[in-house]
Amino acid sequence: MSEPVDRLAVRQMMRGLDGFARGLGLDESTTRKIVEKVIADMPEHLHDERLAEARRRMIEAST
């Protein structure tokens, strides 16, 4: 069973990525799924590393 996603981390990343996501034309639901997956995939990484990975995945999702 996987561990629950850190809701505080999700909120912080969503806040930090809001403008970037809107600029790419991604809706909140898609952005949240990406953020939750990044946090689950990278539990030991720094916040900035997670943000960079989330941005990369968001760009990929927007194409």
Short mmCIF file of N, CA and C in Angstrom, two decimals:
data_model
loop_
_atom_site.label_atom_id
_atom_site.label_comp_id
_atom_site.label_asym_id
_atom_site.label_seq_id
_atom_site.Cartn_x
_atom_site.Cartn_y
_atom_site.Cartn_z
N MET A 1 0.85 -1.18 0.00
CA MET A 1 0.00 0.00 0.00
C MET A 1 0.89 1.24 0.00
N SER A 2 0.59 2.17 -0.86
CA SER A 2 1.41 3.38 -0.94
C SER A 2 1.05 4.35 0.19
N GLU A 3 2.02 5.19 0.51
CA GLU A 3 1.80 6.17 1.58
C GLU A 3 0.95 7.33 1.05
N PRO A 4 0.16 7.95 1.92
CA PRO A 4 -0.65 9.09 1.48
C PRO A 4 0.25 10.25 1.06
N VAL A 5 -0.23 10.99 0.09
CA VAL A 5 0.50 12.15 -0.40
C VAL A 5 0.46 13.24 0.66
N ASP A 6 1.56 13.93 0.85
CA ASP A 6 1.67 15.02 1.81
C ASP A 6 0.84 16.21 1.32
N ARG A 7 -0.31 16.43 1.94
CA ARG A 7 -1.25 17.47 1.49
C ARG A 7 -0.65 18.88 1.58
N LEU A 8 0.16 19.13 2.59
CA LEU A 8 0.81 20.43 2.71
C LEU A 8 1.76 20.65 1.54
N ALA A 9 2.53 19.64 1.20
CA ALA A 9 3.45 19.75 0.07
C ALA A 9 2.68 19.98 -1.23
N VAL A 10 1.54 19.31 -1.39
CA VAL A 10 0.72 19.51 -2.59
C VAL A 10 0.24 20.95 -2.66
N ARG A 11 -0.27 21.48 -1.55
CA ARG A 11 -0.75 22.87 -1.54
C ARG A 11 0.36 23.86 -1.88
N GLN A 12 1.53 23.64 -1.29
CA GLN A 12 2.66 24.54 -1.55
C GLN A 12 3.07 24.49 -3.02
N MET A 13 3.16 23.30 -3.57
CA MET A 13 3.56 23.19 -4.98
C MET A 13 2.49 23.75 -5.90
N MET A 14 1.22 23.50 -5.60
CA MET A 14 0.14 24.03 -6.43
C MET A 14 0.20 25.56 -6.45
N ARG A 15 0.44 26.15 -5.30
CA ARG A 15 0.55 27.61 -5.21
C ARG A 15 1.72 28.11 -6.06
N GLY A 16 2.84 27.42 -5.98
CA GLY A 16 4.03 27.83 -6.71
C GLY A 16 3.96 27.60 -8.21
N LEU A 17 3.09 26.68 -8.63
CA LEU A 17 3.01 26.32 -10.05
C LEU A 17 1.77 26.87 -10.74
N ASP A 18 0.93 27.59 -10.03
CA ASP A 18 -0.34 28.06 -10.58
C ASP A 18 -0.18 28.86 -11.87
N GLY A 19 0.63 29.88 -11.84
CA GLY A 19 0.82 30.72 -13.03
C GLY A 19 1.46 29.96 -14.17
N PHE A 20 2.41 29.11 -13.85
CA PHE A 20 3.08 28.30 -14.87
C PHE A 20 2.07 27.38 -15.55
N ALA A 21 1.23 26.74 -14.75
CA ALA A 21 0.21 25.83 -15.29
C ALA A 21 -0.78 26.57 -16.18
N ARG A 22 -1.23 27.73 -15.73
CA ARG A 22 -2.17 28.52 -16.54
C ARG A 22 -1.53 28.94 -17.85
N GLY A 23 -0.26 29.31 -17.80
CA GLY A 23 0.45 29.69 -19.01
C GLY A 23 0.55 28.56 -20.02
N LEU A 24 0.58 27.34 -19.52
CA LEU A 24 0.62 26.17 -20.41
C LEU A 24 -0.77 25.72 -20.84
N GLY A 25 -1.80 26.30 -20.23
CA GLY A 25 -3.16 25.91 -20.55
C GLY A 25 -3.63 24.66 -19.82
N LEU A 26 -2.97 24.32 -18.71
CA LEU A 26 -3.36 23.13 -17.94
C LEU A 26 -4.39 23.50 -16.89
N ASP A 27 -5.39 22.65 -16.71
CA ASP A 27 -6.39 22.92 -15.68
C ASP A 27 -5.90 22.45 -14.32
N GLU A 28 -6.62 22.84 -13.29
CA GLU A 28 -6.19 22.53 -11.92
C GLU A 28 -6.13 21.03 -11.66
N SER A 29 -7.08 20.29 -12.20
CA SER A 29 -7.11 18.85 -11.99
C SER A 29 -5.87 18.16 -12.56
N THR A 30 -5.50 18.52 -13.77
CA THR A 30 -4.31 17.95 -14.40
C THR A 30 -3.06 18.32 -13.62
N THR A 31 -2.98 19.57 -13.23
CA THR A 31 -1.83 20.04 -12.47
C THR A 31 -1.72 19.30 -11.14
N ARG A 32 -2.84 19.13 -10.46
CA ARG A 32 -2.84 18.43 -9.17
C ARG A 32 -2.38 16.98 -9.34
N LYS A 33 -2.84 16.31 -10.37
CA LYS A 33 -2.42 14.92 -10.61
C LYS A 33 -0.91 14.84 -10.82
N ILE A 34 -0.38 15.77 -11.59
CA ILE A 34 1.07 15.80 -11.83
C ILE A 34 1.82 16.06 -10.53
N VAL A 35 1.37 17.03 -9.76
CA VAL A 35 2.03 17.38 -8.50
C VAL A 35 2.00 16.20 -7.54
N GLU A 36 0.85 15.56 -7.39
CA GLU A 36 0.74 14.42 -6.48
C GLU A 36 1.66 13.28 -6.91
N LYS A 37 1.75 13.05 -8.21
CA LYS A 37 2.62 11.98 -8.72
C LYS A 37 4.08 12.31 -8.46
N VAL A 38 4.48 13.56 -8.70
CA VAL A 38 5.86 13.97 -8.45
C VAL A 38 6.21 13.78 -6.97
N ILE A 39 5.34 14.20 -6.08
CA ILE A 39 5.60 14.06 -4.65
C ILE A 39 5.70 12.59 -4.27
N ALA A 40 4.82 11.76 -4.82
CA ALA A 40 4.88 10.32 -4.52
C ALA A 40 6.14 9.68 -5.08
N ASP A 41 6.56 10.12 -6.26
CA ASP A 41 7.74 9.54 -6.92
C ASP A 41 9.05 10.04 -6.32
N MET A 42 9.03 11.20 -5.69
CA MET A 42 10.27 11.83 -5.21
C MET A 42 10.17 12.22 -3.73
N PRO A 43 9.88 11.28 -2.85
CA PRO A 43 9.65 11.64 -1.44
C PRO A 43 10.87 12.20 -0.72
N GLU A 44 12.05 11.84 -1.14
CA GLU A 44 13.26 12.27 -0.44
C GLU A 44 13.93 13.48 -1.08
N HIS A 45 13.36 14.00 -2.16
CA HIS A 45 13.98 15.11 -2.87
C HIS A 45 13.58 16.45 -2.27
N LEU A 46 14.39 17.45 -2.53
CA LEU A 46 14.12 18.81 -2.07
C LEU A 46 12.94 19.41 -2.83
N HIS A 47 12.32 20.41 -2.21
CA HIS A 47 11.17 21.10 -2.81
C HIS A 47 11.50 21.63 -4.20
N ASP A 48 12.66 22.27 -4.35
CA ASP A 48 13.04 22.84 -5.64
C ASP A 48 13.23 21.77 -6.71
N GLU A 49 13.73 20.61 -6.32
CA GLU A 49 13.89 19.51 -7.27
C GLU A 49 12.53 18.98 -7.71
N ARG A 50 11.60 18.92 -6.78
CA ARG A 50 10.24 18.49 -7.12
C ARG A 50 9.57 19.50 -8.05
N LEU A 51 9.76 20.79 -7.77
CA LEU A 51 9.18 21.82 -8.64
C LEU A 51 9.72 21.71 -10.06
N ALA A 52 11.01 21.51 -10.19
CA ALA A 52 11.62 21.38 -11.52
C ALA A 52 11.05 20.17 -12.25
N GLU A 53 10.90 19.07 -11.56
CA GLU A 53 10.34 17.86 -12.19
C GLU A 53 8.87 18.07 -12.55
N ALA A 54 8.12 18.72 -11.68
CA ALA A 54 6.72 19.00 -11.99
C ALA A 54 6.60 19.89 -13.22
N ARG A 55 7.44 20.90 -13.32
CA ARG A 55 7.43 21.77 -14.51
C ARG A 55 7.74 20.97 -15.77
N ARG A 56 8.72 20.07 -15.68
CA ARG A 56 9.08 19.25 -16.84
C ARG A 56 7.88 18.40 -17.27
N ARG A 57 7.22 17.78 -16.31
CA ARG A 57 6.06 16.93 -16.62
C ARG A 57 4.88 17.75 -17.14
N MET A 58 4.73 18.96 -16.63
CA MET A 58 3.65 19.82 -17.09
C MET A 58 3.88 20.24 -18.54
N ILE A 59 5.11 20.56 -18.88
CA ILE A 59 5.42 20.90 -20.27
C ILE A 59 5.11 19.72 -21.17
N GLU A 60 5.52 18.54 -20.73
CA GLU A 60 5.25 17.32 -21.50
C GLU A 60 3.75 17.10 -21.67
N ALA A 61 2.98 17.32 -20.62
CA ALA A 61 1.53 17.13 -20.67
C ALA A 61 0.83 18.15 -21.56
N SER A 62 1.44 19.30 -21.73
CA SER A 62 0.79 20.37 -22.51
C SER A 62 1.01 20.23 -24.01
N THR A 63 1.90 19.34 -24.41
CA THR A 63 2.18 19.20 -25.85
C THR A 63 1.36 18.13 -26.50
#
